[in-house]
XYZ file of C-alpha atoms in Angstrom:
341
model
C 64.907 40.153 59.174
C 62.727 42.682 57.398
C 59.441 41.459 55.946
C 59.432 40.955 52.185
C 55.927 42.364 51.985
C 57.282 45.874 51.766
C 59.360 44.931 48.734
C 56.883 43.041 46.616
C 54.098 44.017 44.308
C 53.350 41.274 41.823
C 51.314 42.232 38.789
C 49.239 39.237 37.635
C 49.869 38.145 34.064
C 47.089 38.371 31.532
C 46.001 35.416 29.433
C 44.387 34.557 26.210
C 41.284 35.471 24.181
C 39.923 37.679 21.401
C 36.858 39.811 20.783
C 35.242 42.130 18.253
C 33.375 45.387 18.840
C 32.270 48.673 17.296
C 35.803 49.974 17.528
C 36.646 48.007 14.381
C 34.635 50.503 12.366
C 36.345 53.589 13.706
C 39.571 53.456 11.726
C 40.648 51.692 8.561
C 44.187 51.579 10.005
C 43.091 49.458 12.974
C 43.299 45.679 12.678
C 41.140 43.822 15.212
C 40.449 44.290 18.883
C 41.769 42.606 21.995
C 40.820 42.708 25.661
C 42.758 42.417 28.890
C 42.479 38.603 28.678
C 43.666 38.310 25.081
C 46.927 36.452 24.427
C 48.409 39.352 22.518
C 47.672 41.649 25.468
C 49.681 39.440 27.800
C 52.583 39.175 25.361
C 52.657 42.926 24.675
C 52.783 43.669 28.391
C 55.739 41.310 28.769
C 57.509 43.002 25.850
C 57.024 46.305 27.704
C 58.443 45.079 31.020
C 61.662 46.377 32.515
C 64.773 44.694 31.022
C 66.070 42.543 33.867
C 68.260 39.818 32.349
C 71.283 41.885 31.304
C 72.605 42.344 34.852
C 72.045 38.770 36.077
C 75.755 38.390 36.741
C 75.340 41.178 39.308
C 71.969 40.589 40.973
C 71.293 36.939 40.085
C 67.625 37.481 39.188
C 65.655 37.758 35.943
C 62.763 39.556 37.676
C 64.499 42.683 38.905
C 67.408 44.961 38.063
C 69.536 47.549 39.833
C 68.877 51.204 39.083
C 71.749 53.316 37.784
C 74.020 54.721 39.035
C 75.610 52.318 41.486
C 78.979 50.660 42.040
C 80.172 47.084 42.441
C 83.461 45.539 43.463
C 84.842 42.670 41.379
C 88.172 41.052 42.218
C 89.121 44.045 44.398
C 88.321 46.481 41.588
C 85.561 49.025 42.064
C 83.421 49.538 38.953
C 80.948 52.378 38.509
C 77.844 51.516 36.489
C 76.028 54.439 34.941
C 74.388 52.735 31.944
C 73.897 49.329 30.348
C 77.165 49.813 28.448
C 79.029 49.520 31.751
C 77.964 45.885 32.195
C 80.804 45.052 29.825
C 83.294 46.357 32.365
C 82.060 43.736 34.823
C 82.262 40.957 32.218
C 85.765 42.057 31.180
C 86.984 41.995 34.768
C 85.515 38.543 35.366
C 87.105 37.190 32.183
C 90.483 38.811 32.763
C 91.913 35.946 34.804
C 91.220 32.322 35.642
C 92.812 32.645 39.087
C 90.511 35.036 40.959
C 87.175 34.475 42.681
C 85.033 36.608 40.285
C 82.619 37.485 43.080
C 80.543 40.565 42.306
C 79.883 42.586 45.458
C 77.259 45.305 45.340
C 78.056 48.499 47.202
C 74.917 49.321 49.201
C 72.559 51.077 49.434
C 70.975 50.590 45.993
C 67.542 50.899 44.404
C 65.979 47.791 42.932
C 63.592 48.033 39.981
C 61.157 45.152 39.516
C 60.000 43.932 36.103
C 56.763 45.934 36.691
C 58.559 49.291 37.231
C 58.079 49.301 41.009
C 61.186 50.701 42.724
C 62.372 49.746 46.215
C 65.269 51.006 48.285
C 67.590 48.191 49.404
C 69.793 49.351 52.313
C 72.064 46.353 52.847
C 73.202 42.886 51.778
C 70.807 41.098 54.130
C 67.718 42.738 52.660
C 69.059 42.123 49.164
C 69.598 38.408 49.888
C 66.052 38.107 51.255
C 64.666 39.656 48.086
C 66.609 37.396 45.723
C 65.669 34.336 47.798
C 62.032 35.291 47.332
C 62.289 35.592 43.561
C 64.079 32.241 43.397
C 60.954 30.623 44.839
C 59.137 31.471 41.593
C 61.353 30.183 38.764
C 58.404 29.695 36.396
C 57.060 33.226 36.531
C 56.647 34.372 32.940
C 59.137 37.199 32.590
C 59.991 39.920 30.107
C 60.078 38.989 26.425
C 63.450 40.250 25.247
C 64.656 40.876 21.710
C 61.762 43.043 20.512
C 61.715 46.821 20.945
C 58.701 48.895 19.977
C 59.273 52.211 18.223
C 57.090 54.723 20.055
C 54.779 56.564 19.968
C 51.950 54.180 19.089
C 48.223 54.932 19.109
C 45.576 52.719 20.687
C 41.821 53.089 20.174
C 39.646 52.188 23.152
C 35.989 51.221 23.263
C 34.256 50.861 26.629
C 31.205 48.604 26.370
C 29.982 49.684 29.816
C 29.278 53.264 28.764
C 29.620 52.886 24.963
C 32.359 55.518 24.938
C 35.183 55.563 22.413
C 38.553 57.244 22.844
C 42.192 56.932 21.867
C 45.522 57.254 23.636
C 49.107 57.836 22.547
C 51.638 55.516 24.186
C 55.144 56.964 24.349
C 57.223 54.405 26.266
C 57.431 50.826 27.512
C 56.474 51.943 30.997
C 53.341 53.752 29.853
C 52.403 50.758 27.667
C 52.889 48.350 30.591
C 50.758 50.460 32.913
C 48.089 51.028 30.257
C 47.620 47.257 29.920
C 47.761 46.737 33.684
C 44.896 49.204 34.155
C 42.565 47.796 31.493
C 39.077 46.910 32.712
C 36.843 43.980 31.766
C 34.623 46.214 29.641
C 37.394 47.791 27.548
C 38.278 46.696 24.029
C 41.490 48.029 22.536
C 42.773 48.201 18.999
C 46.273 49.164 17.937
C 46.718 51.479 14.980
C 49.036 49.940 12.434
C 51.581 49.988 10.972
C 53.814 49.702 14.042
C 57.574 49.373 13.688
C 59.772 47.272 15.920
C 63.480 46.487 16.191
C 64.306 42.800 16.641
C 67.244 41.273 18.512
C 69.322 41.354 15.281
C 68.800 45.147 15.286
C 66.609 44.866 12.180
C 63.658 47.250 11.851
C 60.400 45.586 10.826
C 56.932 46.905 10.080
C 53.920 45.167 11.602
C 50.568 45.572 9.878
C 48.121 43.688 12.112
C 47.741 41.752 15.345
C 48.916 38.500 13.787
C 52.146 40.166 12.633
C 52.719 41.404 16.182
C 52.072 38.004 17.740
C 54.331 36.282 15.186
C 57.131 38.764 15.903
C 56.799 38.025 19.605
C 56.893 34.288 18.925
C 60.065 34.777 16.857
C 61.674 36.673 19.742
C 60.702 33.979 22.254
C 62.233 31.260 20.077
C 65.370 33.013 18.888
C 66.551 35.662 21.353
C 69.094 33.984 23.675
C 67.944 36.095 26.632
C 64.542 34.363 26.431
C 66.078 30.892 26.546
C 68.154 30.827 29.710
C 66.648 27.491 30.810
C 66.303 24.429 28.568
C 63.305 22.190 29.227
C 62.017 19.010 27.592
C 58.335 19.347 26.686
C 57.425 15.663 27.130
C 59.019 15.652 30.581
C 57.162 18.808 31.600
C 53.705 17.791 30.379
C 53.877 14.345 32.007
C 54.859 15.800 35.378
C 51.800 16.392 37.570
C 48.316 17.446 36.497
C 47.022 20.395 34.484
C 43.884 22.474 34.128
C 42.616 24.338 31.056
C 43.079 28.000 31.929
C 41.971 29.235 28.515
C 40.311 27.765 25.441
C 39.301 30.022 22.578
C 37.759 28.775 19.340
C 35.571 31.401 17.674
C 34.732 32.557 21.208
C 35.892 32.024 24.784
C 34.830 28.489 25.772
C 37.017 28.124 28.866
C 34.076 27.827 31.278
C 33.030 24.508 29.725
C 36.225 22.931 31.116
C 36.195 24.436 34.606
C 36.974 21.846 37.254
C 38.586 19.349 34.900
C 42.034 18.015 35.635
C 44.258 16.596 32.873
C 46.985 14.043 33.491
C 49.319 13.321 30.568
C 51.057 9.951 30.845
C 54.309 8.784 29.273
C 52.424 6.016 27.404
C 50.718 8.856 25.440
C 47.368 8.484 27.180
C 45.713 11.495 28.798
C 43.065 11.309 31.504
C 40.501 14.071 31.967
C 38.697 13.838 35.295
C 36.197 15.869 37.284
C 34.218 14.991 40.415
C 35.087 11.299 40.224
C 34.213 10.962 36.513
C 37.011 10.469 34.017
C 37.673 9.697 30.387
C 40.851 8.628 28.650
C 42.179 10.036 25.411
C 45.486 10.094 23.576
C 48.139 12.754 23.081
C 51.243 13.105 20.959
C 53.830 15.789 20.424
C 55.630 16.003 17.089
C 58.434 18.113 15.710
C 57.271 19.970 12.617
C 58.815 22.547 10.287
C 61.836 24.502 11.604
C 61.872 22.561 14.858
C 58.483 23.811 16.088
C 56.460 21.457 18.295
C 52.878 20.396 17.682
C 50.530 18.844 20.256
C 47.632 16.680 19.074
C 44.800 15.405 21.285
C 42.266 12.654 20.618
C 39.199 12.276 22.850
C 35.864 10.604 22.159
C 33.464 12.569 24.394
C 31.458 15.430 22.924
C 33.125 18.004 25.175
C 36.770 17.033 24.848
C 36.561 15.990 21.192
C 36.263 19.714 20.472
C 40.017 19.826 21.166
C 40.641 17.167 18.494
C 41.528 17.783 14.868
C 43.513 20.851 15.811
C 47.252 21.087 15.304
C 48.112 22.914 18.506
C 51.434 24.656 17.869
C 53.496 25.253 20.994
C 53.869 28.998 21.598
C 55.845 28.767 24.844
C 56.007 26.683 28.000
C 57.703 26.237 31.343
C 57.217 23.894 34.291
C 53.886 25.428 35.248
C 52.341 26.895 32.064
C 51.820 25.713 28.487
C 50.511 28.104 25.831
C 49.417 26.772 22.429
C 47.734 28.234 19.375
C 46.400 27.174 15.996
C 46.628 29.696 13.170
C 44.235 29.310 10.237
C 41.522 31.586 8.895
C 41.127 32.468 12.558
C 43.446 31.833 15.498
C 42.498 29.407 18.266
C 44.187 29.283 21.674
C 44.641 26.643 24.342
C 46.457 27.335 27.605
C 47.220 24.874 30.416
C 48.439 25.627 33.923
C 49.873 23.227 36.490
C 47.335 22.301 39.143
């Protein structure tokens, strides 16, 4: 069996924050700055990932896709795939009869494209099976955000606090946008020039005028595009399973470090225990359904440190079995992110 190391290059996902810098003064068409750890940065990179869901009936994975052209055999019929439009030929063949096996067989060799644009040659079925088995070990990996397409080119201003240099770059494609974000450094602040136009999953063109518009459009895609909702989870079941750590807390500034080392355990009786180095305190939690079916998490602690999380209506942005991302939108936007310990 060939080692999977030669097939895999995982790009770490970027999480939450916000910052201001001199770049705000450089253009009246620029609305706020973000860094490589800002929530919007993470979401934009996931929007720019390779589309990988559309061919799941062929490769069985939401984290990779097969590169055109290639051929498959379905119910003894060979089908050539040269573009995304040809997926329909596979679906039509599968749906043509109730009495066949509907097994999709890939004709090797093929080239696999990962969500991060890395391409790998797959010579045979055995290597392909090993690859898919690997991806299936990571069902909670945050994948591409479907249902939102950016109209390029877009312009991004960059300010580097390390050398106090300012510049700008034109982004012309999803791939260049993905790689631009991947290569951001800790000292770089970026600011998108608005307006930016997008096309949503209903094929409607919309104009975005600031960062909040962009984040809201992404949230709408997460909630409403069927390709982003392939697995149904119950939030109360998820949050009460195991323990969590605070991976990001932003309120006016990044305050995550204050909670390093703490472990949170949410119980079904609506109590929550925060513990660190043998010391613990108990608070309360509740999750409510609010307008349009959105979920809201409320916390109630008494200690000086954890009471800072109180009195905030934490709206659920997205979650899976290992990550929970929340935000509170007011005059400013606060963020709270939890990861499974």
